[in-house]
XYZ file of C-alpha atoms in Angstrom:
395
model
C -6.518 3.374 -23.871
C -8.648 0.743 -25.590
C -7.479 -2.632 -26.895
C -7.959 -1.465 -30.477
C -4.934 0.837 -30.231
C -2.484 -2.029 -29.754
C -0.189 -3.201 -32.516
C 0.006 -6.818 -33.670
C 2.490 -7.808 -30.930
C 0.243 -6.364 -28.241
C 2.195 -3.138 -27.790
C 0.978 0.385 -28.407
C 1.947 2.689 -31.286
C 4.603 5.159 -30.192
C 3.485 8.781 -29.929
C 5.249 11.482 -31.871
C 8.779 12.019 -30.588
C 8.993 8.708 -28.721
C 9.950 6.184 -31.362
C 12.027 3.524 -29.600
C 11.368 0.043 -30.984
C 11.488 -1.415 -27.507
C 9.659 0.661 -24.885
C 10.042 0.427 -21.157
C 7.156 -1.678 -19.921
C 5.634 -0.692 -16.594
C 3.630 -3.482 -14.968
C 0.844 -2.005 -12.866
C -1.359 1.059 -13.297
C -1.383 2.315 -9.728
C 0.361 5.461 -8.429
C 3.842 3.916 -8.624
C 3.526 2.740 -12.197
C 1.928 5.957 -13.422
C 4.578 8.078 -11.708
C 7.370 6.133 -13.410
C 5.665 6.363 -16.813
C 5.205 10.130 -16.480
C 8.800 10.634 -15.364
C 10.088 8.585 -18.284
C 7.936 10.457 -20.778
C 9.230 13.753 -19.393
C 12.732 12.572 -20.327
C 11.763 11.397 -23.793
C 11.704 7.693 -22.974
C 8.707 5.744 -24.198
C 6.879 3.855 -21.450
C 3.852 1.594 -21.800
C 1.823 0.817 -18.691
C 0.189 -2.609 -18.570
C -2.735 -2.836 -16.137
C -4.617 -6.099 -15.622
C -7.897 -4.483 -14.546
C -10.123 -2.212 -16.568
C -9.007 1.046 -14.932
C -5.967 2.704 -13.414
C -5.816 2.846 -9.636
C -7.715 -0.425 -9.271
C -6.708 -1.046 -5.666
C -7.775 2.466 -4.672
C -11.208 1.888 -6.148
C -11.638 -1.166 -3.896
C -10.722 0.513 -0.595
C -13.376 1.110 2.069
C -15.526 4.191 1.662
C -14.276 6.337 4.564
C -10.606 6.028 3.640
C -8.549 9.225 3.533
C -4.831 9.468 2.992
C -2.793 9.628 6.183
C -0.245 11.703 4.281
C -0.783 15.322 3.330
C -2.087 16.414 -0.049
C 1.150 18.260 -0.757
C 3.376 15.241 -0.068
C 1.096 12.755 -1.806
C 1.167 14.260 -5.311
C 2.963 12.428 -8.104
C 5.593 14.056 -10.364
C 4.346 16.801 -12.641
C 0.841 17.360 -11.279
C -0.204 18.896 -7.961
C -3.362 17.754 -6.224
C -6.153 20.366 -6.233
C -6.552 22.375 -3.026
C -10.250 21.520 -2.983
C -9.278 17.939 -2.059
C -8.395 19.198 1.416
C -5.379 18.312 3.499
C -6.274 14.622 3.842
C -7.377 13.357 0.440
C -10.427 11.084 0.232
C -10.391 7.794 -1.641
C -12.660 8.997 -4.448
C -10.577 12.130 -4.954
C -7.445 9.983 -5.157
C -9.052 7.959 -7.940
C -10.016 11.155 -9.774
C -6.469 12.402 -9.423
C -4.999 9.224 -10.954
C -7.402 9.441 -13.883
C -6.472 13.091 -14.426
C -2.790 12.193 -14.121
C -3.019 9.824 -17.087
C -4.798 12.465 -19.152
C -2.468 15.298 -18.133
C 0.707 13.398 -19.023
C -0.829 11.637 -22.056
C 0.367 8.303 -20.731
C 0.174 5.101 -22.734
C -1.904 2.790 -20.587
C -3.157 -0.557 -21.819
C -5.841 -2.038 -19.570
C -7.065 -5.609 -19.424
C -3.569 -7.053 -19.895
C -2.117 -9.205 -17.117
C 1.584 -10.008 -17.179
C 2.207 -13.513 -15.823
C 5.968 -13.897 -16.261
C 9.055 -11.807 -16.953
C 12.168 -13.323 -18.572
C 15.331 -12.149 -20.251
C 14.728 -11.599 -23.965
C 15.951 -14.545 -26.105
C 18.576 -12.373 -27.806
C 20.057 -11.419 -24.420
C 19.096 -7.756 -24.633
C 16.062 -6.413 -22.842
C 13.194 -8.306 -21.296
C 10.374 -10.511 -22.508
C 6.933 -10.375 -20.907
C 4.380 -13.155 -21.176
C 0.903 -11.680 -20.882
C -2.750 -12.571 -21.184
C -4.241 -13.214 -24.594
C -1.105 -15.022 -25.758
C 0.884 -11.787 -25.914
C 4.667 -11.894 -25.825
C 6.132 -8.406 -25.439
C 9.748 -7.314 -25.539
C 10.996 -4.178 -23.828
C 14.361 -2.565 -23.192
C 13.579 -2.536 -19.465
C 10.741 -3.443 -17.108
C 9.459 -1.649 -14.030
C 7.358 -3.833 -11.746
C 4.786 -1.734 -9.877
C 2.080 -4.263 -9.056
C 1.572 -2.885 -5.574
C 2.277 -3.468 -1.894
C -1.359 -4.447 -1.254
C -1.690 -6.977 -4.051
C -3.219 -10.187 -2.678
C -5.178 -10.325 0.593
C -3.531 -12.526 3.219
C -5.897 -14.518 5.421
C -4.138 -16.633 8.064
C -4.832 -20.361 7.964
C -6.359 -20.456 11.437
C -7.344 -23.884 12.710
C -11.113 -24.326 12.322
C -11.434 -21.284 10.114
C -13.475 -23.008 7.420
C -15.998 -24.270 9.965
C -16.706 -20.872 11.508
C -20.460 -20.313 11.439
C -20.233 -16.536 11.585
C -19.258 -14.166 8.794
C -15.507 -14.053 8.074
C -14.072 -11.642 5.502
C -10.757 -10.008 4.765
C -10.593 -6.241 5.203
C -10.179 -5.963 1.425
C -13.882 -6.857 1.151
C -15.021 -4.256 3.683
C -16.749 -1.187 2.234
C -18.782 0.398 5.021
C -20.431 -0.350 8.350
C -24.004 -0.718 7.089
C -24.021 -4.559 6.916
C -22.731 -4.716 10.515
C -25.244 -2.388 12.194
C -26.472 -3.977 15.422
C -23.928 -6.815 15.211
C -21.068 -8.035 17.395
C -17.902 -7.645 15.308
C -14.304 -8.710 15.882
C -11.618 -6.891 13.881
C -8.373 -8.856 13.675
C -5.268 -6.712 13.378
C -4.517 -3.241 14.681
C -2.625 -1.660 11.833
C -4.013 1.480 10.217
C -6.649 -0.454 8.283
C -7.904 -2.449 11.256
C -7.958 0.597 13.523
C -9.907 2.685 11.031
C -12.407 -0.081 10.273
C -13.015 -0.543 14.005
C -13.812 3.162 14.366
C -16.016 3.060 11.272
C -17.982 0.139 12.741
C -18.559 2.014 16.007
C -19.724 5.123 14.194
C -21.860 3.002 11.855
C -23.908 1.392 14.607
C -22.260 -1.957 15.339
C -23.529 -3.256 18.690
C -20.104 -4.358 19.885
C -16.619 -3.949 18.442
C -13.513 -5.766 19.626
C -10.085 -5.637 18.057
C -7.640 -8.536 18.319
C -4.099 -7.390 19.073
C -1.014 -9.574 18.707
C 1.547 -6.803 19.229
C 0.649 -3.438 20.737
C 1.139 -0.743 18.075
C 2.644 2.699 18.285
C -0.196 5.199 17.974
C 0.457 8.743 16.817
C -1.757 11.732 16.179
C -2.203 12.349 12.469
C -1.482 15.983 13.181
C -0.376 17.799 16.349
C -0.871 21.587 16.493
C -1.011 21.572 12.691
C 2.230 19.595 12.329
C 1.557 16.351 10.398
C 2.960 13.052 11.614
C 4.276 12.526 8.094
C 6.689 15.428 8.572
C 8.196 13.589 11.520
C 8.524 10.525 9.305
C 10.387 12.495 6.647
C 12.768 13.899 9.229
C 13.241 10.502 10.859
C 14.750 8.989 7.742
C 17.704 11.355 8.057
C 18.400 10.672 11.740
C 19.851 7.777 13.774
C 17.282 5.153 14.761
C 18.060 5.406 18.480
C 17.628 9.175 18.476
C 14.294 8.953 16.672
C 13.073 6.251 19.065
C 13.814 8.471 22.063
C 12.245 11.584 20.535
C 9.172 9.677 19.372
C 8.750 8.138 22.799
C 8.760 11.547 24.458
C 6.328 12.985 21.920
C 3.972 10.035 22.271
C 3.885 10.303 26.061
C 2.945 13.966 25.634
C 0.352 13.606 22.864
C -1.156 10.132 23.352
C -2.723 8.920 26.605
C -1.619 5.648 28.177
C -4.265 3.081 27.231
C -2.817 0.224 29.280
C -5.813 0.020 31.590
C -8.015 -0.267 28.521
C -6.074 -3.252 27.197
C -3.662 -1.429 24.905
C -0.262 -0.941 26.583
C 2.533 1.167 25.168
C 4.956 -0.845 23.007
C 8.286 -1.866 24.506
C 10.132 -1.342 21.216
C 10.991 2.076 19.756
C 8.736 3.564 17.105
C 11.382 3.891 14.391
C 12.902 0.515 15.216
C 9.493 -1.023 14.628
C 8.959 1.035 11.479
C 12.205 -0.242 9.974
C 10.933 -3.751 10.634
C 7.815 -2.953 8.616
C 5.371 -1.968 11.399
C 4.197 1.540 10.542
C 2.619 3.522 13.434
C -1.149 3.711 13.626
C -2.342 7.234 12.880
C -5.250 8.081 15.113
C -8.532 8.815 13.360
C -10.694 8.141 16.395
C -9.237 4.945 17.864
C -7.878 6.576 21.030
C -11.244 8.010 22.043
C -13.049 4.820 21.059
C -10.755 2.670 23.217
C -10.876 5.119 26.150
C -14.669 5.156 25.952
C -14.942 1.370 25.793
C -16.544 1.455 22.352
C -13.623 -0.502 20.842
C -12.306 -3.192 23.195
C -8.824 -4.656 22.609
C -8.561 -8.434 23.105
C -5.829 -11.027 22.650
C -4.748 -12.328 19.246
C -6.838 -14.948 17.445
C -5.590 -18.485 18.005
C -8.242 -20.582 16.249
C -11.927 -20.997 15.414
C -14.353 -23.529 16.856
C -17.836 -23.551 15.363
C -19.417 -20.234 16.329
C -16.530 -19.335 18.636
C -13.226 -17.561 18.195
C -10.526 -18.828 20.524
C -8.073 -16.139 21.621
C -4.421 -16.551 22.570
C -5.209 -16.040 26.275
C -7.764 -18.862 26.192
C -10.873 -16.665 26.071
C -13.666 -17.813 23.753
C -15.863 -15.181 22.140
C -18.775 -15.545 19.722
C -18.901 -12.547 17.378
C -21.416 -12.395 14.556
C -18.685 -11.331 12.146
C -14.904 -11.297 11.912
C -13.062 -8.799 9.694
C -9.445 -9.807 9.163
C -7.193 -6.785 8.684
C -4.268 -9.164 8.348
C -2.352 -7.607 5.499
C -1.421 -8.577 1.976
C 1.093 -10.564 -0.004
C 2.966 -8.984 -2.892
C 2.543 -12.227 -4.892
C 5.640 -11.697 -7.046
C 6.787 -15.318 -7.078
C 5.052 -16.302 -10.309
C 6.124 -13.124 -12.055
C 9.829 -12.956 -11.158
C 10.479 -15.657 -8.565
C 12.612 -17.657 -10.996
C 15.025 -14.723 -11.410
C 16.390 -14.882 -7.847
C 15.413 -11.262 -7.171
C 13.182 -11.765 -4.105
C 14.077 -12.073 -0.451
C 12.761 -14.658 2.019
C 9.540 -12.650 2.496
C 8.880 -12.517 -1.240
C 9.809 -8.844 -1.621
C 12.347 -7.428 -4.091
C 15.922 -7.431 -2.836
C 16.363 -3.928 -4.255
C 13.984 -1.151 -5.258
C 13.953 2.269 -6.884
C 16.838 3.079 -9.227
C 18.830 0.012 -8.194
C 18.455 -3.183 -10.186
C 19.472 -6.689 -9.099
C 23.006 -7.501 -10.182
C 21.796 -10.627 -11.954
C 18.875 -8.797 -13.603
C 19.994 -5.417 -15.000
C 17.125 -3.432 -16.462
C 14.547 -4.877 -14.049
C 13.231 -2.307 -11.561
C 10.793 -2.429 -8.655
C 8.811 0.362 -7.033
C 6.160 0.427 -4.331
C 7.180 -2.639 -2.337
C 8.221 -0.866 0.837
C 6.015 0.853 3.401
C 8.113 3.852 4.503
C 7.371 5.944 7.555
C 7.697 9.060 5.391
C 4.691 8.093 3.247
C 4.433 5.634 0.400
C 3.190 8.109 -2.227
C 6.028 10.514 -1.470
C 8.594 7.739 -1.841
C 6.947 6.458 -5.039
C 7.332 9.920 -6.540
C 11.009 10.065 -5.554
C 11.639 6.552 -6.887
C 9.994 7.448 -10.189
C 12.404 10.302 -10.819
C 15.425 8.180 -9.951
C 14.349 5.284 -12.180
C 13.590 7.601 -15.088
C 16.898 9.402 -14.729
C 18.825 6.157 -14.827
C 16.935 4.770 -17.818
C 17.188 8.049 -19.717
C 20.959 8.015 -19.218
C 21.138 4.627 -20.919
C 22.872 2.991 -17.950
């Protein structure tokens, strides 16, 4: 929706049948925000999505080229629109972007792009919420759903000597494909799903040498075993005791995944679901196991510091890669937006999410700030329905 469709206060004219003076504002035009907006519209509640970039699904557009969902097409669809079968079981990045664009069109969502919300406060009259946004806009809504994304701001550790490193150092958010690294010695830092997949991409793309720095050995699972997706295990796990899931997962892993200890990647000493509840999602194998077994990706110790052209590892080894790609995660960067409302925990994440609102901030909702083992898109879809149901009930 173009800027010309906004009213004088920066909002958007209400479509026929949705005539509330104060809409629900949804901050963020990714899957979580769009799912909430569609679910609200389905229940007759007007929702306006505010997206700071020029397009919906901005973070998906920036992901590396080879990315495919690690969750199945069926369990990755948002409310009210299935993903086309032609996308295949594991949906590619570009198809995910197409799906989000179609989702807006299908549900006739009100999306305003190019508007960045910088602060959320209680409305001066004590009812609803006031949003301070770019262009001097001050918007007032009956409720606000914050859906700015789990992967919002790249986090690059402040390693000693980092700024003096003479090689190429980038965050994984800047990685697109292996072409610039053909024939080069590359160190990938971090062995989550992103780091593992980038390492495999580099090997397949012709990098001369690929090492991956590991601080904590990850749980590695097959994306699918005999046609049964790992995501299905994640869905089931959320209904079972942690200790039981840890034992079952351990047995399954020993059966399906070879022991890579002699290759520098030992099995973790903490249960899979225990780790997942702490925020460490298992690595789904898309070629890492074979690459490590074949010596094409070599695990090394965690990065300790930089020294000129060298990277100093935690075990004292010094290596001199041409390039370092830091798959070191993201910050949610919510402090400026809502930090003054006492709704964030010590890690800067919302204290509640989904249909629950903070006791001191009724009408303020958060979605997409957890990384569940059952699949983020699936949980976003479930959260959207719960949030919409609560707002439609007027509670």
